[in-house]
């Protein structure tokens, strides 16, 4: 989006200039990729506002400055939420710290100079300009109060965002602080579907593993029950054997008693016979 060309007192802060956000699909895809991945990067930071193609009004007096609409911008220290435009005086005076522009074929040298001058004048700390047609990246970093060009950008890491830029032979690659590449919405959706599929498969595998574990546990319980039964039967058999041994010992004791009584009877009979013989009586003849 280009700056509003003129000041209308009846509508001093319009939200749009009526121009399209991008001139071609390549430029549009890059704008969306950068903006959406920045949204994802700071999704858990309520104090970081990310926007794309949103008018930034740096001062309230329109006679002093027209707005600019960066293709993407990041503002630290401001809450998330919908805005028709970014009016800096209503945002605690905080200027967007990081701005991105994706160059289109119609962006002439003067327009690019105007953008750089705007961001330099109104406090941007980092400015990134990418030309997807020529695969060219330019970076400016605020130093000593001014935006100064960075000499070597391949492998450059944003001081505030922590993202890394890698210029390949055919295109630019951007990586988040964890090393994950910025992806297009289609790629993000594909990754999300793949992650959901993997999650479902993992859940199904977990259910199957839990079922197998339950079966193994049931079998182990059954084995334990059988082992307990076997031990009980063995103990019963041992008890019966002990009872049999006791009965046998008692029978042996009774037999020994019977033998002892028989021996005693024989001894008494022999004693009686001896007395009879002493009296001159033949015990055998007495019958």
Short mmCIF file of C-alpha atoms in Angstrom, two decimals:
data_model
loop_
_atom_site.label_atom_id
_atom_site.label_comp_id
_atom_site.label_asym_id
_atom_site.label_seq_id
_atom_site.Cartn_x
_atom_site.Cartn_y
_atom_site.Cartn_z
CA UNK A 1 0.00 0.00 0.00
CA UNK A 2 1.30 3.48 -0.92
CA UNK A 3 1.13 6.58 1.28
CA UNK A 4 -2.08 8.60 1.17
CA UNK A 5 -1.28 11.22 -1.50
CA UNK A 6 -3.27 14.10 -0.04
CA UNK A 7 -4.80 15.37 3.17
CA UNK A 8 -8.59 15.42 3.49
CA UNK A 9 -9.71 17.37 6.59
CA UNK A 10 -13.01 15.49 6.54
CA UNK A 11 -11.16 12.16 6.79
CA UNK A 12 -7.67 12.86 8.11
CA UNK A 13 -6.82 9.26 9.00
CA UNK A 14 -8.23 6.94 6.33
CA UNK A 15 -7.63 3.21 6.79
CA UNK A 16 -6.99 2.59 3.10
CA UNK A 17 -5.88 4.34 -0.06
CA UNK A 18 -7.93 2.00 -2.24
CA UNK A 19 -4.86 0.43 -3.83
CA UNK A 20 -4.28 -3.34 -3.80
CA UNK A 21 -1.90 -4.77 -1.23
CA UNK A 22 0.27 -6.47 -3.85
CA UNK A 23 0.78 -6.18 -7.61
CA UNK A 24 1.39 -9.86 -8.33
CA UNK A 25 1.10 -13.27 -6.73
CA UNK A 26 4.81 -13.55 -5.95
CA UNK A 27 4.80 -10.31 -3.96
CA UNK A 28 1.52 -11.21 -2.25
CA UNK A 29 2.78 -14.68 -1.27
CA UNK A 30 5.88 -13.18 0.33
CA UNK A 31 3.90 -10.55 2.22
CA UNK A 32 1.54 -13.20 3.60
CA UNK A 33 4.39 -15.58 4.45
CA UNK A 34 6.34 -12.98 6.41
CA UNK A 35 3.34 -11.53 8.21
CA UNK A 36 1.70 -14.85 9.13
CA UNK A 37 4.93 -16.44 10.36
CA UNK A 38 5.63 -13.37 12.50
CA UNK A 39 2.12 -13.75 13.95
CA UNK A 40 2.89 -17.38 14.76
CA UNK A 41 6.28 -16.48 16.23
CA UNK A 42 4.75 -14.03 18.70
CA UNK A 43 1.38 -15.73 19.20
CA UNK A 44 2.08 -16.23 22.91
CA UNK A 45 3.31 -12.68 23.48
CA UNK A 46 0.31 -10.45 24.36
CA UNK A 47 2.59 -7.40 24.30
CA UNK A 48 3.68 -7.83 20.67
CA UNK A 49 1.49 -6.43 17.89
CA UNK A 50 2.02 -7.74 14.34
CA UNK A 51 0.27 -6.30 11.31
CA UNK A 52 0.44 -6.35 7.54
CA UNK A 53 -0.43 -3.59 5.10
CA UNK A 54 -1.67 -1.34 7.93
CA UNK A 55 -1.35 2.46 7.75
CA UNK A 56 1.14 3.77 10.29
CA UNK A 57 0.42 7.38 11.23
CA UNK A 58 3.54 8.61 13.05
CA UNK A 59 2.17 12.02 14.14
CA UNK A 60 -1.30 13.38 14.72
CA UNK A 61 -0.79 16.45 12.52
CA UNK A 62 -1.27 15.19 8.96
CA UNK A 63 0.37 18.35 7.64
CA UNK A 64 3.67 17.12 9.11
CA UNK A 65 3.68 13.57 7.77
CA UNK A 66 1.70 11.22 5.57
CA UNK A 67 1.25 7.62 6.72
CA UNK A 68 3.13 4.60 5.44
CA UNK A 69 1.81 1.04 5.23
CA UNK A 70 4.64 -1.48 5.69
CA UNK A 71 3.98 -4.87 4.15
CA UNK A 72 4.60 -6.23 7.66
CA UNK A 73 5.51 -4.60 10.94
CA UNK A 74 6.21 -5.70 14.50
CA UNK A 75 5.60 -3.51 17.54
CA UNK A 76 6.96 -4.55 20.91
CA UNK A 77 5.19 -3.13 23.93
CA UNK A 78 1.73 -2.82 22.37
CA UNK A 79 -1.20 -5.22 22.89
CA UNK A 80 -2.65 -7.40 20.20
CA UNK A 81 -6.05 -6.50 18.81
CA UNK A 82 -7.83 -5.16 15.75
CA UNK A 83 -6.96 -1.70 14.44
CA UNK A 84 -8.04 0.25 11.41
CA UNK A 85 -4.64 1.94 11.41
CA UNK A 86 -1.70 2.40 13.73
CA UNK A 87 -1.87 5.90 15.20
CA UNK A 88 1.35 6.24 17.10
CA UNK A 89 0.12 8.95 19.49
CA UNK A 90 -2.62 6.51 20.62
CA UNK A 91 -0.06 3.73 21.13
CA UNK A 92 1.97 5.36 23.93
CA UNK A 93 4.12 6.98 21.25
CA UNK A 94 5.74 3.62 20.41
CA UNK A 95 6.93 3.34 16.81
CA UNK A 96 7.00 -0.07 15.08
CA UNK A 97 10.48 -1.37 15.77
CA UNK A 98 10.73 -3.76 12.78
CA UNK A 99 9.26 -3.18 9.31
CA UNK A 100 9.29 -5.25 6.13
CA UNK A 101 8.75 -4.29 2.51
CA UNK A 102 8.43 -6.73 -0.38
CA UNK A 103 9.44 -4.88 -3.53
CA UNK A 104 7.11 -4.91 -6.52
CA UNK A 105 8.08 -4.21 -10.16
CA UNK A 106 6.49 -0.77 -9.99
CA UNK A 107 8.48 0.41 -6.96
CA UNK A 108 10.77 3.04 -8.42
CA UNK A 109 13.94 4.41 -6.81
CA UNK A 110 12.14 7.51 -5.47
CA UNK A 111 9.41 5.47 -3.78
CA UNK A 112 12.01 3.21 -2.18
CA UNK A 113 13.96 6.25 -0.99
CA UNK A 114 10.75 7.72 0.46
CA UNK A 115 10.05 4.50 2.38
CA UNK A 116 13.57 4.39 3.80
CA UNK A 117 13.38 8.07 4.75
CA UNK A 118 10.00 7.56 6.46
CA UNK A 119 11.22 4.60 8.52
CA UNK A 120 14.46 6.39 9.35
CA UNK A 121 12.69 9.59 10.39
CA UNK A 122 9.97 7.99 12.46
CA UNK A 123 11.97 5.55 14.54
CA UNK A 124 12.01 2.08 12.99
CA UNK A 125 14.91 0.12 14.47
CA UNK A 126 15.17 -2.51 11.72
CA UNK A 127 14.08 -2.27 8.09
CA UNK A 128 14.05 -5.21 5.66
CA UNK A 129 13.51 -4.82 1.91
CA UNK A 130 13.24 -7.98 -0.17
CA UNK A 131 12.97 -8.10 -3.97
CA UNK A 132 11.66 -11.59 -4.86
CA UNK A 133 12.09 -10.98 -8.60
CA UNK A 134 15.85 -10.47 -8.23
CA UNK A 135 16.18 -12.43 -4.97
CA UNK A 136 17.82 -9.47 -3.31
CA UNK A 137 17.66 -8.62 0.38
CA UNK A 138 18.62 -5.30 1.92
CA UNK A 139 18.77 -4.66 5.65
CA UNK A 140 19.03 -1.42 7.63
CA UNK A 141 19.75 -1.29 11.35
CA UNK A 142 19.41 1.79 13.54
CA UNK A 143 22.85 2.86 14.73
CA UNK A 144 23.71 6.20 16.33
CA UNK A 145 20.14 7.35 15.78
CA UNK A 146 19.96 6.57 12.03
CA UNK A 147 19.11 3.55 9.88
CA UNK A 148 22.40 2.28 8.47
CA UNK A 149 22.71 -0.43 5.81
CA UNK A 150 24.03 -3.84 6.86
CA UNK A 151 26.91 -4.83 4.61
CA UNK A 152 26.55 -8.63 4.73
CA UNK A 153 22.98 -9.94 4.97
CA UNK A 154 23.32 -13.63 4.11
CA UNK A 155 23.01 -15.39 7.46
CA UNK A 156 21.92 -12.16 9.16
CA UNK A 157 19.92 -12.57 12.38
CA UNK A 158 17.46 -9.89 13.46
CA UNK A 159 18.52 -8.52 16.88
CA UNK A 160 14.89 -8.00 17.99
CA UNK A 161 13.07 -10.84 16.26
CA UNK A 162 15.74 -13.51 16.49
CA UNK A 163 14.91 -14.71 12.96
CA UNK A 164 17.68 -15.61 10.51
CA UNK A 165 17.86 -14.80 6.79
CA UNK A 166 19.58 -17.12 4.30
CA UNK A 167 19.89 -16.17 0.64
CA UNK A 168 19.92 -19.29 -1.50
CA UNK A 169 20.57 -19.43 -5.23
CA UNK A 170 16.90 -19.08 -6.14
CA UNK A 171 15.12 -17.59 -3.15
CA UNK A 172 15.28 -16.24 0.38
CA UNK A 173 14.78 -18.53 3.36
CA UNK A 174 13.83 -17.23 6.81
CA UNK A 175 14.18 -19.27 9.99
CA UNK A 176 12.66 -18.64 13.41
CA UNK A 177 14.87 -18.65 16.53
CA UNK A 178 14.38 -22.43 16.88
CA UNK A 179 15.62 -23.00 13.33
CA UNK A 180 12.20 -23.74 11.82
CA UNK A 181 11.69 -22.25 8.34
CA UNK A 182 9.02 -19.68 7.56
CA UNK A 183 6.38 -21.52 5.52
CA UNK A 184 3.57 -20.47 3.23
CA UNK A 185 -0.03 -20.87 4.49
CA UNK A 186 -0.39 -23.93 2.26
CA UNK A 187 2.77 -25.46 3.72
CA UNK A 188 1.65 -24.56 7.24
CA UNK A 189 -1.73 -26.20 6.62
CA UNK A 190 -0.01 -29.29 5.19
CA UNK A 191 2.29 -29.46 8.21
CA UNK A 192 -0.70 -29.06 10.52
CA UNK A 193 -2.58 -31.88 8.77
CA UNK A 194 0.50 -34.07 8.92
CA UNK A 195 0.94 -33.29 12.61
CA UNK A 196 -2.73 -34.11 13.24
CA UNK A 197 -2.34 -37.38 11.33
CA UNK A 198 0.78 -38.26 13.30
CA UNK A 199 -1.01 -37.35 16.53
CA UNK A 200 -3.94 -39.60 15.59
CA UNK A 201 -1.57 -42.42 14.68
CA UNK A 202 0.33 -41.95 17.92
CA UNK A 203 -2.95 -41.96 19.86
CA UNK A 204 -4.05 -45.14 18.10
CA UNK A 205 -0.68 -46.75 18.79
CA UNK A 206 -0.97 -45.69 22.42
CA UNK A 207 -4.46 -47.24 22.62
CA UNK A 208 -3.20 -50.45 21.03
CA UNK A 209 -0.22 -50.53 23.39
CA UNK A 210 -2.56 -49.96 26.34
CA UNK A 211 -4.82 -52.79 25.13
CA UNK A 212 -1.83 -55.09 24.75
CA UNK A 213 -0.60 -54.12 28.20
CA UNK A 214 -4.07 -54.81 29.63
CA UNK A 215 -4.11 -58.22 27.94
CA UNK A 216 -0.64 -59.00 29.25
CA UNK A 217 -1.72 -57.89 32.70
CA UNK A 218 -4.82 -60.10 32.51
CA UNK A 219 -2.72 -63.06 31.37
CA UNK A 220 -0.25 -62.38 34.18
CA UNK A 221 -3.13 -62.26 36.66
CA UNK A 222 -4.46 -65.54 35.30
CA UNK A 223 -1.00 -67.09 35.61
CA UNK A 224 -0.80 -65.82 39.17
CA UNK A 225 -4.20 -67.34 39.95
CA UNK A 226 -3.13 -70.66 38.41
CA UNK A 227 0.14 -70.55 40.34
CA UNK A 228 -1.76 -69.86 43.56
CA UNK A 229 -4.07 -72.77 42.82
CA UNK A 230 -1.09 -75.03 42.14
CA UNK A 231 0.53 -73.93 45.38
CA UNK A 232 -2.73 -74.57 47.24
CA UNK A 233 -3.03 -78.05 45.71
CA UNK A 234 0.60 -78.77 46.56
CA UNK A 235 0.03 -77.63 50.12
CA UNK A 236 -3.07 -79.82 50.34
CA UNK A 237 -1.10 -82.77 48.97
CA UNK A 238 1.66 -82.09 51.50
CA UNK A 239 -0.97 -81.95 54.25
CA UNK A 240 -2.47 -85.27 53.11
CA UNK A 241 0.98 -86.84 52.95
CA UNK A 242 1.70 -85.55 56.44
CA UNK A 243 -1.59 -87.02 57.64
CA UNK A 244 -0.71 -90.35 56.00
CA UNK A 245 2.70 -90.29 57.64
CA UNK A 246 1.04 -89.54 60.98
CA UNK A 247 -1.42 -92.42 60.54
CA UNK A 248 1.41 -94.74 59.51
CA UNK A 249 3.45 -93.70 62.54
CA UNK A 250 0.39 -94.25 64.76
CA UNK A 251 -0.13 -97.71 63.18
CA UNK A 252 3.55 -98.52 63.73
CA UNK A 253 3.19 -97.37 67.35
CA UNK A 254 0.09 -99.58 67.84
CA UNK A 255 1.90 -102.53 66.25
CA UNK A 256 4.87 -101.95 68.54
CA UNK A 257 2.50 -101.85 71.51
CA UNK A 258 0.88 -105.10 70.38
CA UNK A 259 4.32 -106.72 70.01
CA UNK A 260 5.29 -105.48 73.45
CA UNK A 261 2.07 -106.89 74.98
CA UNK A 262 2.62 -110.18 73.15
CA UNK A 263 6.19 -110.33 74.40
CA UNK A 264 4.96 -109.57 77.95
CA UNK A 265 2.35 -112.32 77.64
CA UNK A 266 4.99 -114.75 76.43
CA UNK A 267 7.25 -113.75 79.33
CA UNK A 268 4.42 -114.31 81.88
CA UNK A 269 3.60 -117.68 80.33
CA UNK A 270 7.24 -118.72 80.51
CA UNK A 271 7.41 -117.63 84.15
CA UNK A 272 4.30 -119.66 84.97
CA UNK A 273 5.75 -122.69 83.21
CA UNK A 274 8.96 -122.37 85.20
CA UNK A 275 7.02 -122.32 88.50
CA UNK A 276 5.02 -125.38 87.46
CA UNK A 277 8.16 -127.25 86.55
CA UNK A 278 9.64 -126.24 89.91
CA UNK A 279 6.61 -127.87 91.56
CA UNK A 280 7.18 -131.01 89.52
CA UNK A 281 4.38 -130.36 87.18
CA UNK A 282 4.97 -130.64 83.50
CA UNK A 283 3.33 -127.66 81.88
CA UNK A 284 2.89 -129.54 78.65
CA UNK A 285 1.15 -132.43 80.39
CA UNK A 286 -1.28 -130.19 82.13
CA UNK A 287 -3.37 -130.05 79.00
#
